[in-house]
């Protein structure tokens, strides 16, 4: 990622034409160094542009799109280019969606009703540091994930059952589903969760996922 002293080239990918055009206009208004160089209505169209050599610094991408959604597009893009900043736009801010976005490899996410100041901050942050996340997603840990040479295990001992719980917690399963898979009661799984939150000094399931990714307990898909 570049420090934002030069223009930042941006692609906007969203299947709603009116929203996409409005977002492009907004981007150009909030900072004259932001340059939207192309747009696409779904992930497949965007990846075709990449194949043609049109590579932006940052792509702002809707998560819910037909033909090829944001999750699929992010995974495919990461296979061919790890340097493009991916800022996901979503109407969903539940833990499952956030975990899927993190594991797919996005550099940041915003709710689609974001205000202009936060959009500007997010784009500057991705250009300057390589990531943008709110405190709820433990943004500083994302930087460590993208620089695995900084990761250490810190000597925290985890049992096989705790490791299994962490692995499942990093999936899309609900806690009830995790309990069924582990053949445990929901109350016992809640106990594992509380103990791990305390042991690893995290405050949410997303924080647990971030810890697991940081310390290579699970792999990015």
PDB file of C-alpha atoms in Angstrom:
ATOM      1  CA  UNK A   1       0.000   0.000   0.000  1.00  0.00           C
ATOM      2  CA  UNK A   2       1.094   3.496  -0.737  1.00  0.00           C
ATOM      3  CA  UNK A   3       1.230   6.503   1.549  1.00  0.00           C
ATOM      4  CA  UNK A   4      -1.404   8.872   0.226  1.00  0.00           C
ATOM      5  CA  UNK A   5       0.742  11.544  -1.376  1.00  0.00           C
ATOM      6  CA  UNK A   6      -0.234  10.548  -4.927  1.00  0.00           C
ATOM      7  CA  UNK A   7      -3.709   9.965  -6.371  1.00  0.00           C
ATOM      8  CA  UNK A   8      -5.405   6.808  -5.134  1.00  0.00           C
ATOM      9  CA  UNK A   9      -6.950   4.804  -7.982  1.00  0.00           C
ATOM     10  CA  UNK A  10     -10.243   3.191  -6.996  1.00  0.00           C
ATOM     11  CA  UNK A  11     -12.703   0.748  -8.526  1.00  0.00           C
ATOM     12  CA  UNK A  12     -16.309   0.665  -7.307  1.00  0.00           C
ATOM     13  CA  UNK A  13     -18.133  -2.664  -7.629  1.00  0.00           C
ATOM     14  CA  UNK A  14     -21.859  -2.682  -6.855  1.00  0.00           C
ATOM     15  CA  UNK A  15     -24.829  -4.109  -8.712  1.00  0.00           C
ATOM     16  CA  UNK A  16     -27.092  -1.133  -7.934  1.00  0.00           C
ATOM     17  CA  UNK A  17     -26.301   1.435 -10.604  1.00  0.00           C
ATOM     18  CA  UNK A  18     -27.820   4.419  -8.786  1.00  0.00           C
ATOM     19  CA  UNK A  19     -25.919   3.660  -5.573  1.00  0.00           C
ATOM     20  CA  UNK A  20     -22.698   3.020  -7.517  1.00  0.00           C
ATOM     21  CA  UNK A  21     -22.916   6.326  -9.398  1.00  0.00           C
ATOM     22  CA  UNK A  22     -23.716   8.195  -6.198  1.00  0.00           C
ATOM     23  CA  UNK A  23     -20.789   6.605  -4.400  1.00  0.00           C
ATOM     24  CA  UNK A  24     -18.427   7.510  -7.222  1.00  0.00           C
ATOM     25  CA  UNK A  25     -19.556  11.141  -7.067  1.00  0.00           C
ATOM     26  CA  UNK A  26     -19.101  11.147  -3.289  1.00  0.00           C
ATOM     27  CA  UNK A  27     -15.593   9.691  -3.524  1.00  0.00           C
ATOM     28  CA  UNK A  28     -14.539  12.444  -5.905  1.00  0.00           C
ATOM     29  CA  UNK A  29     -15.991  15.098  -3.601  1.00  0.00           C
ATOM     30  CA  UNK A  30     -14.385  14.039  -0.316  1.00  0.00           C
ATOM     31  CA  UNK A  31     -10.760  14.128  -1.528  1.00  0.00           C
ATOM     32  CA  UNK A  32      -9.363  15.328  -4.832  1.00  0.00           C
ATOM     33  CA  UNK A  33      -6.642  12.660  -4.614  1.00  0.00           C
ATOM     34  CA  UNK A  34      -9.273   9.905  -4.904  1.00  0.00           C
ATOM     35  CA  UNK A  35      -9.724   8.875  -8.537  1.00  0.00           C
ATOM     36  CA  UNK A  36     -12.352   6.305  -9.507  1.00  0.00           C
ATOM     37  CA  UNK A  37     -10.812   4.744 -12.589  1.00  0.00           C
ATOM     38  CA  UNK A  38     -13.394   2.060 -13.306  1.00  0.00           C
ATOM     39  CA  UNK A  39     -16.630   0.523 -12.080  1.00  0.00           C
ATOM     40  CA  UNK A  40     -18.311  -2.861 -12.292  1.00  0.00           C
ATOM     41  CA  UNK A  41     -21.703  -4.340 -11.461  1.00  0.00           C
ATOM     42  CA  UNK A  42     -20.446  -7.653 -10.057  1.00  0.00           C
ATOM     43  CA  UNK A  43     -17.282  -9.512  -9.190  1.00  0.00           C
ATOM     44  CA  UNK A  44     -16.892 -11.373 -12.462  1.00  0.00           C
ATOM     45  CA  UNK A  45     -16.923  -8.107 -14.412  1.00  0.00           C
ATOM     46  CA  UNK A  46     -14.348  -6.608 -12.029  1.00  0.00           C
ATOM     47  CA  UNK A  47     -12.004  -9.602 -12.316  1.00  0.00           C
ATOM     48  CA  UNK A  48     -12.202  -9.351 -16.105  1.00  0.00           C
ATOM     49  CA  UNK A  49     -10.962  -5.771 -15.799  1.00  0.00           C
ATOM     50  CA  UNK A  50      -8.046  -7.007 -13.674  1.00  0.00           C
ATOM     51  CA  UNK A  51      -7.240  -9.585 -16.369  1.00  0.00           C
ATOM     52  CA  UNK A  52      -7.132  -6.738 -18.884  1.00  0.00           C
ATOM     53  CA  UNK A  53      -4.492  -4.997 -16.795  1.00  0.00           C
ATOM     54  CA  UNK A  54      -6.715  -2.393 -15.136  1.00  0.00           C
ATOM     55  CA  UNK A  55      -5.428  -2.753 -11.573  1.00  0.00           C
ATOM     56  CA  UNK A  56      -6.579  -0.160  -9.002  1.00  0.00           C
ATOM     57  CA  UNK A  57      -5.007   0.598  -5.645  1.00  0.00           C
ATOM     58  CA  UNK A  58      -8.302  -0.057  -3.840  1.00  0.00           C
ATOM     59  CA  UNK A  59     -11.579  -1.727  -4.747  1.00  0.00           C
ATOM     60  CA  UNK A  60     -14.726  -0.711  -2.875  1.00  0.00           C
ATOM     61  CA  UNK A  61     -16.975  -3.714  -3.225  1.00  0.00           C
ATOM     62  CA  UNK A  62     -20.505  -4.594  -2.236  1.00  0.00           C
ATOM     63  CA  UNK A  63     -20.758  -7.919  -0.447  1.00  0.00           C
ATOM     64  CA  UNK A  64     -24.192  -8.929  -1.772  1.00  0.00           C
ATOM     65  CA  UNK A  65     -24.108  -9.060  -5.580  1.00  0.00           C
ATOM     66  CA  UNK A  66     -25.483 -11.414  -8.251  1.00  0.00           C
ATOM     67  CA  UNK A  67     -23.294 -13.618 -10.464  1.00  0.00           C
ATOM     68  CA  UNK A  68     -20.244 -13.278  -8.170  1.00  0.00           C
ATOM     69  CA  UNK A  69     -20.625 -11.808  -4.708  1.00  0.00           C
ATOM     70  CA  UNK A  70     -18.078 -10.028  -2.540  1.00  0.00           C
ATOM     71  CA  UNK A  71     -16.943 -13.143  -0.681  1.00  0.00           C
ATOM     72  CA  UNK A  72     -16.288 -15.092  -3.888  1.00  0.00           C
ATOM     73  CA  UNK A  73     -14.643 -12.124  -5.567  1.00  0.00           C
ATOM     74  CA  UNK A  74     -12.334 -11.462  -2.626  1.00  0.00           C
ATOM     75  CA  UNK A  75     -11.139 -15.059  -2.538  1.00  0.00           C
ATOM     76  CA  UNK A  76     -10.563 -15.116  -6.290  1.00  0.00           C
ATOM     77  CA  UNK A  77      -8.762 -11.755  -6.223  1.00  0.00           C
ATOM     78  CA  UNK A  78      -6.472 -12.848  -3.402  1.00  0.00           C
ATOM     79  CA  UNK A  79      -5.361 -15.802  -5.518  1.00  0.00           C
ATOM     80  CA  UNK A  80      -4.108 -13.485  -8.264  1.00  0.00           C
ATOM     81  CA  UNK A  81      -3.269 -10.224  -6.480  1.00  0.00           C
ATOM     82  CA  UNK A  82      -2.546  -9.731  -2.785  1.00  0.00           C
ATOM     83  CA  UNK A  83      -1.741  -6.018  -3.044  1.00  0.00           C
ATOM     84  CA  UNK A  84      -5.084  -4.488  -4.022  1.00  0.00           C
ATOM     85  CA  UNK A  85      -6.848  -3.032  -0.998  1.00  0.00           C
ATOM     86  CA  UNK A  86     -10.350  -4.445  -0.595  1.00  0.00           C
ATOM     87  CA  UNK A  87     -12.901  -2.317   1.249  1.00  0.00           C
ATOM     88  CA  UNK A  88     -16.116  -4.290   1.651  1.00  0.00           C
ATOM     89  CA  UNK A  89     -19.503  -2.591   1.809  1.00  0.00           C
ATOM     90  CA  UNK A  90     -22.222  -4.502   3.616  1.00  0.00           C
ATOM     91  CA  UNK A  91     -25.613  -4.056   5.213  1.00  0.00           C
ATOM     92  CA  UNK A  92     -24.789  -6.953   7.523  1.00  0.00           C
ATOM     93  CA  UNK A  93     -22.620  -6.416  10.587  1.00  0.00           C
ATOM     94  CA  UNK A  94     -23.290  -9.726  12.360  1.00  0.00           C
ATOM     95  CA  UNK A  95     -20.363 -11.799  13.571  1.00  0.00           C
ATOM     96  CA  UNK A  96     -20.808 -14.513  10.955  1.00  0.00           C
ATOM     97  CA  UNK A  97     -20.592 -12.061   8.070  1.00  0.00           C
ATOM     98  CA  UNK A  98     -17.566 -10.330   9.592  1.00  0.00           C
ATOM     99  CA  UNK A  99     -15.782 -13.635  10.092  1.00  0.00           C
ATOM    100  CA  UNK A 100     -16.442 -14.612   6.476  1.00  0.00           C
ATOM    101  CA  UNK A 101     -15.090 -11.260   5.277  1.00  0.00           C
ATOM    102  CA  UNK A 102     -11.960 -11.555   7.411  1.00  0.00           C
ATOM    103  CA  UNK A 103     -11.253 -15.089   6.289  1.00  0.00           C
ATOM    104  CA  UNK A 104     -11.805 -14.161   2.644  1.00  0.00           C
ATOM    105  CA  UNK A 105      -9.070 -11.527   2.964  1.00  0.00           C
ATOM    106  CA  UNK A 106     -10.649  -8.070   2.945  1.00  0.00           C
ATOM    107  CA  UNK A 107      -8.604  -5.108   4.183  1.00  0.00           C
ATOM    108  CA  UNK A 108     -11.569  -3.382   5.755  1.00  0.00           C
ATOM    109  CA  UNK A 109     -15.321  -3.118   5.830  1.00  0.00           C
ATOM    110  CA  UNK A 110     -17.947  -0.398   6.102  1.00  0.00           C
ATOM    111  CA  UNK A 111     -21.690  -0.407   6.499  1.00  0.00           C
ATOM    112  CA  UNK A 112     -23.410   0.878   3.362  1.00  0.00           C
ATOM    113  CA  UNK A 113     -24.938   3.781   5.277  1.00  0.00           C
ATOM    114  CA  UNK A 114     -21.438   5.085   6.092  1.00  0.00           C
ATOM    115  CA  UNK A 115     -21.004   8.835   6.389  1.00  0.00           C
ATOM    116  CA  UNK A 116     -18.535  10.647   4.076  1.00  0.00           C
ATOM    117  CA  UNK A 117     -15.983  11.336   6.819  1.00  0.00           C
ATOM    118  CA  UNK A 118     -15.674   7.665   7.715  1.00  0.00           C
ATOM    119  CA  UNK A 119     -15.394   6.673   4.052  1.00  0.00           C
ATOM    120  CA  UNK A 120     -12.566   9.164   3.655  1.00  0.00           C
ATOM    121  CA  UNK A 121     -10.876   7.873   6.804  1.00  0.00           C
ATOM    122  CA  UNK A 122     -11.202   4.273   5.605  1.00  0.00           C
ATOM    123  CA  UNK A 123      -9.644   4.988   2.215  1.00  0.00           C
ATOM    124  CA  UNK A 124      -6.778   6.934   3.758  1.00  0.00           C
ATOM    125  CA  UNK A 125      -6.184   4.165   6.296  1.00  0.00           C
ATOM    126  CA  UNK A 126      -6.051   1.438   3.652  1.00  0.00           C
ATOM    127  CA  UNK A 127      -3.676   3.536   1.548  1.00  0.00           C
ATOM    128  CA  UNK A 128      -1.403   4.352   4.515  1.00  0.00           C
ATOM    129  CA  UNK A 129      -1.499   1.206   6.675  1.00  0.00           C
ATOM    130  CA  UNK A 130      -3.022  -1.522   4.529  1.00  0.00           C
ATOM    131  CA  UNK A 131      -6.171  -1.964   6.616  1.00  0.00           C
ATOM    132  CA  UNK A 132      -9.211  -0.284   8.065  1.00  0.00           C
ATOM    133  CA  UNK A 133     -11.449  -1.817  10.686  1.00  0.00           C
ATOM    134  CA  UNK A 134     -13.520  -0.427  13.487  1.00  0.00           C
ATOM    135  CA  UNK A 135     -12.536  -1.259  17.047  1.00  0.00           C
ATOM    136  CA  UNK A 136     -15.134  -4.056  17.016  1.00  0.00           C
ATOM    137  CA  UNK A 137     -12.986  -5.973  14.565  1.00  0.00           C
ATOM    138  CA  UNK A 138      -9.721  -5.362  16.372  1.00  0.00           C
ATOM    139  CA  UNK A 139      -8.095  -3.481  13.523  1.00  0.00           C
ATOM    140  CA  UNK A 140      -4.543  -3.523  14.842  1.00  0.00           C
ATOM    141  CA  UNK A 141      -4.547  -7.302  14.821  1.00  0.00           C
ATOM    142  CA  UNK A 142      -5.337  -7.280  11.116  1.00  0.00           C
ATOM    143  CA  UNK A 143      -2.012  -5.595  10.498  1.00  0.00           C
ATOM    144  CA  UNK A 144      -0.275  -8.441  12.295  1.00  0.00           C
ATOM    145  CA  UNK A 145      -2.195 -10.989  10.223  1.00  0.00           C
ATOM    146  CA  UNK A 146      -0.924  -9.398   7.033  1.00  0.00           C
ATOM    147  CA  UNK A 147       2.611  -9.545   8.461  1.00  0.00           C
ATOM    148  CA  UNK A 148       2.883 -13.122   9.810  1.00  0.00           C
ATOM    149  CA  UNK A 149       6.546 -12.682  10.638  1.00  0.00           C
ATOM    150  CA  UNK A 150       5.363 -10.608  13.622  1.00  0.00           C
ATOM    151  CA  UNK A 151       3.197 -13.402  15.010  1.00  0.00           C
ATOM    152  CA  UNK A 152       4.126 -15.407  18.063  1.00  0.00           C
ATOM    153  CA  UNK A 153       2.161 -17.901  20.139  1.00  0.00           C
ATOM    154  CA  UNK A 154       3.008 -16.080  23.363  1.00  0.00           C
ATOM    155  CA  UNK A 155       3.146 -19.431  25.131  1.00  0.00           C
ATOM    156  CA  UNK A 156      -0.607 -19.771  25.743  1.00  0.00           C
ATOM    157  CA  UNK A 157      -1.381 -23.442  26.321  1.00  0.00           C
ATOM    158  CA  UNK A 158      -4.569 -24.680  24.676  1.00  0.00           C
ATOM    159  CA  UNK A 159      -6.198 -28.075  25.079  1.00  0.00           C
ATOM    160  CA  UNK A 160      -7.342 -30.170  22.131  1.00  0.00           C
ATOM    161  CA  UNK A 161     -10.963 -29.340  22.971  1.00  0.00           C
ATOM    162  CA  UNK A 162     -10.178 -25.631  23.111  1.00  0.00           C
ATOM    163  CA  UNK A 163      -8.395 -25.842  19.759  1.00  0.00           C
ATOM    164  CA  UNK A 164     -11.404 -27.646  18.293  1.00  0.00           C
ATOM    165  CA  UNK A 165     -13.723 -24.966  19.661  1.00  0.00           C
ATOM    166  CA  UNK A 166     -11.561 -22.200  18.194  1.00  0.00           C
ATOM    167  CA  UNK A 167     -11.544 -23.933  14.807  1.00  0.00           C
ATOM    168  CA  UNK A 168     -15.342 -24.143  14.823  1.00  0.00           C
ATOM    169  CA  UNK A 169     -15.707 -20.603  16.150  1.00  0.00           C
ATOM    170  CA  UNK A 170     -13.809 -19.428  13.070  1.00  0.00           C
ATOM    171  CA  UNK A 171     -16.481 -20.972  10.856  1.00  0.00           C
ATOM    172  CA  UNK A 172     -20.021 -19.857  10.116  1.00  0.00           C
ATOM    173  CA  UNK A 173     -21.514 -22.211  12.715  1.00  0.00           C
ATOM    174  CA  UNK A 174     -23.674 -20.847  15.503  1.00  0.00           C
ATOM    175  CA  UNK A 175     -22.754 -21.716  19.080  1.00  0.00           C
ATOM    176  CA  UNK A 176     -25.679 -24.188  19.119  1.00  0.00           C
ATOM    177  CA  UNK A 177     -24.278 -25.889  16.022  1.00  0.00           C
ATOM    178  CA  UNK A 178     -20.804 -25.959  17.581  1.00  0.00           C
ATOM    179  CA  UNK A 179     -22.237 -27.650  20.664  1.00  0.00           C
ATOM    180  CA  UNK A 180     -23.910 -30.307  18.483  1.00  0.00           C
ATOM    181  CA  UNK A 181     -20.711 -30.931  16.478  1.00  0.00           C
ATOM    182  CA  UNK A 182     -18.645 -31.271  19.663  1.00  0.00           C
ATOM    183  CA  UNK A 183     -21.341 -33.438  21.298  1.00  0.00           C
ATOM    184  CA  UNK A 184     -21.533 -31.006  24.204  1.00  0.00           C
ATOM    185  CA  UNK A 185     -24.278 -28.996  25.821  1.00  0.00           C
ATOM    186  CA  UNK A 186     -24.695 -25.352  24.881  1.00  0.00           C
ATOM    187  CA  UNK A 187     -23.875 -24.510  28.514  1.00  0.00           C
ATOM    188  CA  UNK A 188     -20.543 -26.354  28.256  1.00  0.00           C
ATOM    189  CA  UNK A 189     -19.706 -24.567  25.000  1.00  0.00           C
ATOM    190  CA  UNK A 190     -20.555 -21.261  26.669  1.00  0.00           C
ATOM    191  CA  UNK A 191     -18.065 -22.240  29.353  1.00  0.00           C
ATOM    192  CA  UNK A 192     -15.343 -22.879  26.745  1.00  0.00           C
ATOM    193  CA  UNK A 193     -16.106 -19.529  25.175  1.00  0.00           C
ATOM    194  CA  UNK A 194     -15.903 -17.620  28.467  1.00  0.00           C
ATOM    195  CA  UNK A 195     -12.698 -19.403  29.493  1.00  0.00           C
ATOM    196  CA  UNK A 196     -11.017 -18.709  26.143  1.00  0.00           C
ATOM    197  CA  UNK A 197     -12.095 -15.066  26.150  1.00  0.00           C
ATOM    198  CA  UNK A 198     -10.404 -14.723  29.519  1.00  0.00           C
ATOM    199  CA  UNK A 199      -7.328 -16.818  28.660  1.00  0.00           C
ATOM    200  CA  UNK A 200      -6.662 -15.056  25.368  1.00  0.00           C
ATOM    201  CA  UNK A 201      -7.776 -11.610  26.553  1.00  0.00           C
ATOM    202  CA  UNK A 202     -10.409 -11.107  23.858  1.00  0.00           C
ATOM    203  CA  UNK A 203     -13.900  -9.694  24.247  1.00  0.00           C
ATOM    204  CA  UNK A 204     -15.901 -11.136  21.364  1.00  0.00           C
ATOM    205  CA  UNK A 205     -16.090 -13.985  18.887  1.00  0.00           C
ATOM    206  CA  UNK A 206     -14.569 -11.739  16.227  1.00  0.00           C
ATOM    207  CA  UNK A 207     -11.692 -11.002  18.602  1.00  0.00           C
ATOM    208  CA  UNK A 208     -11.219 -14.748  19.080  1.00  0.00           C
ATOM    209  CA  UNK A 209     -11.095 -15.249  15.315  1.00  0.00           C
ATOM    210  CA  UNK A 210      -8.568 -12.454  14.965  1.00  0.00           C
ATOM    211  CA  UNK A 211      -6.382 -14.039  17.663  1.00  0.00           C
ATOM    212  CA  UNK A 212      -6.589 -17.432  15.934  1.00  0.00           C
ATOM    213  CA  UNK A 213      -5.590 -15.947  12.589  1.00  0.00           C
ATOM    214  CA  UNK A 214      -2.806 -13.870  14.120  1.00  0.00           C
ATOM    215  CA  UNK A 215      -1.236 -16.892  15.795  1.00  0.00           C
ATOM    216  CA  UNK A 216      -1.771 -19.273  12.866  1.00  0.00           C
ATOM    217  CA  UNK A 217      -4.212 -21.452  14.790  1.00  0.00           C
ATOM    218  CA  UNK A 218      -6.416 -21.472  11.699  1.00  0.00           C
ATOM    219  CA  UNK A 219      -5.631 -20.513   8.126  1.00  0.00           C
ATOM    220  CA  UNK A 220      -7.151 -17.887   5.872  1.00  0.00           C
ATOM    221  CA  UNK A 221      -9.178 -19.631   3.188  1.00  0.00           C
TER     222      UNK A 221
END
